[in-house]
Every structure is written in C-alpha cells, then in structure tokens.
PDB file of C-alpha atoms in Angstrom:
ATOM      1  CA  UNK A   1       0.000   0.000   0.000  1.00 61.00           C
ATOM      2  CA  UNK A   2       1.670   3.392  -1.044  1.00 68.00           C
ATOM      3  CA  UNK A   3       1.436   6.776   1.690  1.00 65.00           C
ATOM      4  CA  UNK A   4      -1.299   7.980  -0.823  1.00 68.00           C
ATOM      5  CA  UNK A   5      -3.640   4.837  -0.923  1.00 72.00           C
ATOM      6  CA  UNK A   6      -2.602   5.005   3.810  1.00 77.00           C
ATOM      7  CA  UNK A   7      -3.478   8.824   2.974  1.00 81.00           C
ATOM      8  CA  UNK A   8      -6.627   9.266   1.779  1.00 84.00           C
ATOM      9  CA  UNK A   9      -8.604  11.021   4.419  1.00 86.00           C
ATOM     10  CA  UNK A  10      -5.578  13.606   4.510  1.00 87.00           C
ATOM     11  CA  UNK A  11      -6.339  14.704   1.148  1.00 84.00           C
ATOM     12  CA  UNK A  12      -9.990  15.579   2.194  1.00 87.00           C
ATOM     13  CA  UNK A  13     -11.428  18.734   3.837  1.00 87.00           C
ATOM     14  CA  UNK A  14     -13.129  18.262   7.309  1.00 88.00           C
ATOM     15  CA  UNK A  15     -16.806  20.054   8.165  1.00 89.00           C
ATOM     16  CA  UNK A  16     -17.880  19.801  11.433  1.00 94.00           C
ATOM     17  CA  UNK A  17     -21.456  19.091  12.332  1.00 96.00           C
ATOM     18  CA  UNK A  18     -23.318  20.728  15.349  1.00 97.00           C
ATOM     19  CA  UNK A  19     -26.793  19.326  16.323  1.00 97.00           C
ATOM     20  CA  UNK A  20     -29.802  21.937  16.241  1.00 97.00           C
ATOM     21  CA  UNK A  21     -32.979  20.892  17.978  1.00 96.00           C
ATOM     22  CA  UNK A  22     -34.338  24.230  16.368  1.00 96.00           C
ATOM     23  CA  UNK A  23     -33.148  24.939  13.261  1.00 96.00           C
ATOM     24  CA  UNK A  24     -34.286  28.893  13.086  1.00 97.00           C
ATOM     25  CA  UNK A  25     -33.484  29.394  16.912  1.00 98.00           C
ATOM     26  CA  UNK A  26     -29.655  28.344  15.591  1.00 98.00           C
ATOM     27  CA  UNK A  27     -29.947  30.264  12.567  1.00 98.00           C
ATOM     28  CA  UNK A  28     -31.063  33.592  14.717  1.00 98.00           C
ATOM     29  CA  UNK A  29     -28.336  32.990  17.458  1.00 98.00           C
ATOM     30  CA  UNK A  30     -25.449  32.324  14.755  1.00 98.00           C
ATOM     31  CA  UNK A  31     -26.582  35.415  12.889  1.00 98.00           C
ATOM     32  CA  UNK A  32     -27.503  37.923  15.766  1.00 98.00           C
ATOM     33  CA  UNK A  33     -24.666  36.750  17.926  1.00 98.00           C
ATOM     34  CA  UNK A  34     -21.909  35.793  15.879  1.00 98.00           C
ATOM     35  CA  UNK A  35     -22.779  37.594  12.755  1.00 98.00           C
ATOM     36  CA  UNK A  36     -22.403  34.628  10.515  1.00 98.00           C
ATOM     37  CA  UNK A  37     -25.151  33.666   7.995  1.00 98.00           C
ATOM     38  CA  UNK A  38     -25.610  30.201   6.221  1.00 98.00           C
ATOM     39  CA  UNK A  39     -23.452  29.882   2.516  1.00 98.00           C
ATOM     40  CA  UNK A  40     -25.879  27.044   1.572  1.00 98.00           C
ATOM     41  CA  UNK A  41     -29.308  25.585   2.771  1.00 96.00           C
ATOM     42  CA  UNK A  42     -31.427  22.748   2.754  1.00 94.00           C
ATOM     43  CA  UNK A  43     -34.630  21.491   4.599  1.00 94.00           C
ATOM     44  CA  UNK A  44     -32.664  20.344   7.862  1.00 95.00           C
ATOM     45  CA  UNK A  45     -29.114  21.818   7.367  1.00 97.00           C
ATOM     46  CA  UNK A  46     -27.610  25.036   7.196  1.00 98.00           C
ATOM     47  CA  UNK A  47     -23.996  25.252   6.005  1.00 98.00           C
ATOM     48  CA  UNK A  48     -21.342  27.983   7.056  1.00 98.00           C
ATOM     49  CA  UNK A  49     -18.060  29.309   5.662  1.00 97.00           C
ATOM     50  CA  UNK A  50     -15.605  30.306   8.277  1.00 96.00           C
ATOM     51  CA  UNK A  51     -11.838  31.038   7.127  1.00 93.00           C
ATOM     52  CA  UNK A  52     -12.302  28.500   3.608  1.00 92.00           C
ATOM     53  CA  UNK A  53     -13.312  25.775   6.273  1.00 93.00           C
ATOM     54  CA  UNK A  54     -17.750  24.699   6.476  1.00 96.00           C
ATOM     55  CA  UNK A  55     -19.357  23.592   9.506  1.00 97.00           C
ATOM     56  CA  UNK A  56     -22.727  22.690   9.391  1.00 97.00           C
ATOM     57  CA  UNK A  57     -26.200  23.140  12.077  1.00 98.00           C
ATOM     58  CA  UNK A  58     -28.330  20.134  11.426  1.00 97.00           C
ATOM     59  CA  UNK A  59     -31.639  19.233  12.654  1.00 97.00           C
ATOM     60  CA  UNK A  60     -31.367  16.404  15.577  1.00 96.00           C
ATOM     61  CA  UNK A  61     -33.667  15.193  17.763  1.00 93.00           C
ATOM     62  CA  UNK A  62     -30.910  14.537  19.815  1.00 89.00           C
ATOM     63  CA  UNK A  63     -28.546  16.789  21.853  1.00 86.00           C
ATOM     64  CA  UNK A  64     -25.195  17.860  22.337  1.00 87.00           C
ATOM     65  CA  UNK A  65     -24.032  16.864  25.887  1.00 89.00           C
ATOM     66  CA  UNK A  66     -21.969  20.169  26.226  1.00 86.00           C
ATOM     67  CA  UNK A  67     -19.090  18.661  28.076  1.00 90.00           C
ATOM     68  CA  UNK A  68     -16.395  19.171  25.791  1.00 92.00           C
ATOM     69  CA  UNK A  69     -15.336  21.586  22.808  1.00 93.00           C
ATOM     70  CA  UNK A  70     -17.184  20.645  19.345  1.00 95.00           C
ATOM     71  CA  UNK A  71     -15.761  23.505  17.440  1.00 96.00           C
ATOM     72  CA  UNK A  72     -13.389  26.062  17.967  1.00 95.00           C
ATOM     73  CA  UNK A  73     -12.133  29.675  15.976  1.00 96.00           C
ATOM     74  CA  UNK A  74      -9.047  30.754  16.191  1.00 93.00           C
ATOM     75  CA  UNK A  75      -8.198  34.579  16.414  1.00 95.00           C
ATOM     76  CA  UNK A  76      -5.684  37.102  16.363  1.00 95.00           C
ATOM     77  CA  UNK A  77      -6.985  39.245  18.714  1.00 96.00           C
ATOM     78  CA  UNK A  78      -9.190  37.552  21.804  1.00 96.00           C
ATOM     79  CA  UNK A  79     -10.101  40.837  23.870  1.00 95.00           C
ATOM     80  CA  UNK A  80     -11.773  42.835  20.472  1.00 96.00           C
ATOM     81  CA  UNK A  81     -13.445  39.140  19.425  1.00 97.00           C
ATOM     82  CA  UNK A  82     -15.002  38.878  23.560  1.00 97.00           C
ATOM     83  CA  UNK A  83     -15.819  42.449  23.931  1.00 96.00           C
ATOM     84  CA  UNK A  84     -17.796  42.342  20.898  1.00 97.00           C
ATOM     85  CA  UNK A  85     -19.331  39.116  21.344  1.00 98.00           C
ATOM     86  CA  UNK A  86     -20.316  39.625  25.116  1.00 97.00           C
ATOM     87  CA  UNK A  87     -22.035  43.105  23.184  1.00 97.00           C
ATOM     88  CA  UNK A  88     -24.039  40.937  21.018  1.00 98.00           C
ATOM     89  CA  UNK A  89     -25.498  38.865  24.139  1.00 97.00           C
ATOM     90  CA  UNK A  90     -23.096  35.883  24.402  1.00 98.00           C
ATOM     91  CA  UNK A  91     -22.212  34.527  27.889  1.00 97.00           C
ATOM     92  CA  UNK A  92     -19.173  32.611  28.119  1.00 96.00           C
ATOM     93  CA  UNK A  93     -18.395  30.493  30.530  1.00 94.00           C
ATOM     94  CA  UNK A  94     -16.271  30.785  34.061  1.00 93.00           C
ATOM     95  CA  UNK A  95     -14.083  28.091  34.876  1.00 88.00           C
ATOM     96  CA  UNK A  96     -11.996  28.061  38.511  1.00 87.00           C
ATOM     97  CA  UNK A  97      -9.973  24.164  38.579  1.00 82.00           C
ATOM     98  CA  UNK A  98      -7.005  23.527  39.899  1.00 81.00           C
ATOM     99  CA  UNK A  99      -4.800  24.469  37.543  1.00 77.00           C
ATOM    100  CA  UNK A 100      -6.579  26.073  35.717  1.00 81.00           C
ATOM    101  CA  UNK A 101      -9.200  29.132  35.761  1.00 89.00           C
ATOM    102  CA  UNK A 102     -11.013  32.066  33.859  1.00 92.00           C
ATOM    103  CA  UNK A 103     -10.672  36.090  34.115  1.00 90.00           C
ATOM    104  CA  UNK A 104     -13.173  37.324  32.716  1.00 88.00           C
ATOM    105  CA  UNK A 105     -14.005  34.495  31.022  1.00 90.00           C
ATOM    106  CA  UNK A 106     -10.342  34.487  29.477  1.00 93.00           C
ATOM    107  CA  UNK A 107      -8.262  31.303  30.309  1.00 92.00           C
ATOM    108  CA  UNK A 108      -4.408  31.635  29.894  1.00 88.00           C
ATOM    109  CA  UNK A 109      -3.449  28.161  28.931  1.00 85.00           C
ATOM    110  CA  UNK A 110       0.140  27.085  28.963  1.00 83.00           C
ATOM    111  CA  UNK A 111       1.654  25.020  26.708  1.00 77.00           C
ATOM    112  CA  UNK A 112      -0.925  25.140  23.876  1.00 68.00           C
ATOM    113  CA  UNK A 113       0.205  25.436  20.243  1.00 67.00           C
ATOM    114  CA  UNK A 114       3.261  24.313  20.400  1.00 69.00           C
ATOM    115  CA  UNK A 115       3.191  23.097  17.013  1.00 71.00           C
ATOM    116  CA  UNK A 116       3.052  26.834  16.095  1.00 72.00           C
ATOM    117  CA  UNK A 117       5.589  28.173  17.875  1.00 76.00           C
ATOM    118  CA  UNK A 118       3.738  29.266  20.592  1.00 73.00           C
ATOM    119  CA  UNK A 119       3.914  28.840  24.336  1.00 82.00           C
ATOM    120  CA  UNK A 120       0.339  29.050  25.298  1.00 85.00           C
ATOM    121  CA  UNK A 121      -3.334  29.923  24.433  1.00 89.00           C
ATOM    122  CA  UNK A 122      -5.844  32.496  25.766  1.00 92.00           C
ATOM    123  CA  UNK A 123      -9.115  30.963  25.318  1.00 93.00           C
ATOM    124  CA  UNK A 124     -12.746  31.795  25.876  1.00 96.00           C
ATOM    125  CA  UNK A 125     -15.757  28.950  25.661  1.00 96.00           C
ATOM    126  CA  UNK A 126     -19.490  29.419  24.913  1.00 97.00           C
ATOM    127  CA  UNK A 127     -22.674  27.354  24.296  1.00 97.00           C
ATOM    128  CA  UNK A 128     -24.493  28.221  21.453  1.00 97.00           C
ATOM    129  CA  UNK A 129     -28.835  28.330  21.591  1.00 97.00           C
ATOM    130  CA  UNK A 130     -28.944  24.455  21.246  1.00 97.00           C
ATOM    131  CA  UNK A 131     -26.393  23.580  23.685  1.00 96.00           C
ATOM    132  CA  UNK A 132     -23.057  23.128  21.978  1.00 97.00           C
ATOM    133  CA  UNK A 133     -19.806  24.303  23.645  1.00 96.00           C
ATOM    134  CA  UNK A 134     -18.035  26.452  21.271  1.00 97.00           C
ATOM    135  CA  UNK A 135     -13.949  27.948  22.069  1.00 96.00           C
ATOM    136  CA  UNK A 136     -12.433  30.608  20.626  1.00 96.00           C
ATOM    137  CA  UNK A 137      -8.533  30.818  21.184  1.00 93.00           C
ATOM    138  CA  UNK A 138      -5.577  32.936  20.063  1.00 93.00           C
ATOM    139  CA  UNK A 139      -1.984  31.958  20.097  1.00 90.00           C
ATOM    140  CA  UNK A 140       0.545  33.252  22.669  1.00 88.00           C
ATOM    141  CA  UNK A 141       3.683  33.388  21.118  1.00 82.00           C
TER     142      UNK A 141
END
C-alpha cells in the first residue's frame, strides 16, 4: 500500500457538524450573535463558511451533551473578538480548577500550540442556543 492509498482522508477537507434541535433558533443565534449567515441551505441543514473551512447546524432530535469543545475559531486578537461578542449577548463560561481558571471568562493556557511556535493559548468557551460548547482561542507566542 503506497502513503497515498494510507493517505486518503488527509487529502480531504473536514466540516464539522453541530446538532440543532431548532433549526431557526440556531440560525437567529449564529446570525444575531456571531454575525455569521448560512453559505448554503437545505430542509434540515444550514452550512457555514468560516476562514475556507464549512461547519454545518443540522436538525437532531438529539442533543449535544456540552461537556467538551465541538468547534473552535481561532483569532488574532481575543479581547476585540469577547468584547464584541459579550455586546451581542453571548455569555461565556467561568471556569476556577485547579490548575486552571477564567478572568473574565479568558483562560491563559500554557503550553498550547506548540506546534506553532507558541507557548500558550488564551481561550474563551461558549454554548451556542442548542447547547453546543463552542472555544475561541488565540496563540501566545
């Protein structure tokens, strides 16, 4: 078997999917809160473009249990992308572990992104109207 035949999913682009027990509840949060509005449509889905990479809302009777990061952005500048957010209406969470804890909803996460060069992450996390925990993060280099 050649590296391209071991490959194949490598070569392919990745869309996340988030569960929506109301589809236009999403659609109004997504738009009115994170100012993002579907590329593509159909009865049950919405699709969104986000930095040439989709994600997509689709209808589910089921739900997201919200424990863990589904999908995440990553940002150049955390403070402008909160303050504006928090403007729009969304709450972000507080977290105060051991080890590891919020300011103003703002965690400063060392050892993050090391890939990147970077020594750390600030990150911020969020559920959307159905549920799903969201992150936003920017590197610390």
């Amino acid at each position: 078997m050649s590296s391209d035949d071991r490959n194949l999913l490598a070569r392919g682009r990745v869309a996340t999917r988030l569960p929506a027990q109301n589809l236009e509840r999403a659609r109004r949060f997504y738009s009115e809160q994170l100012g993002l509005e579907p590329v593509d449509e159909r009865p049950g889905g919405l699709l969104y473009r986000c930095g040439g990479v989709d994600f997509a809302l689709f209808l589910s009777t089921g739900a997201s249990p919200g424990t863990f990061t589904q999908m995440g952005w990553e940002v150049d500048d955390i403070e402008t992308v909160v303050s504006e957010l928090r403007r729009r209406g969304v709450v972000f969470e507080e977290v105060d572990l051991p080890g590891f804890r919020t300011r103003g909803g703002i965690a400063d996460i060392d050892g993050n992104y090391p890939s990147k060069g970077a020594r750390g992450e600030r990150a911020v996390w969020f559920r959307d109207s159905e549920g799903n925990l969201l992150g936003i993060g920017e590197p610390v280099v």
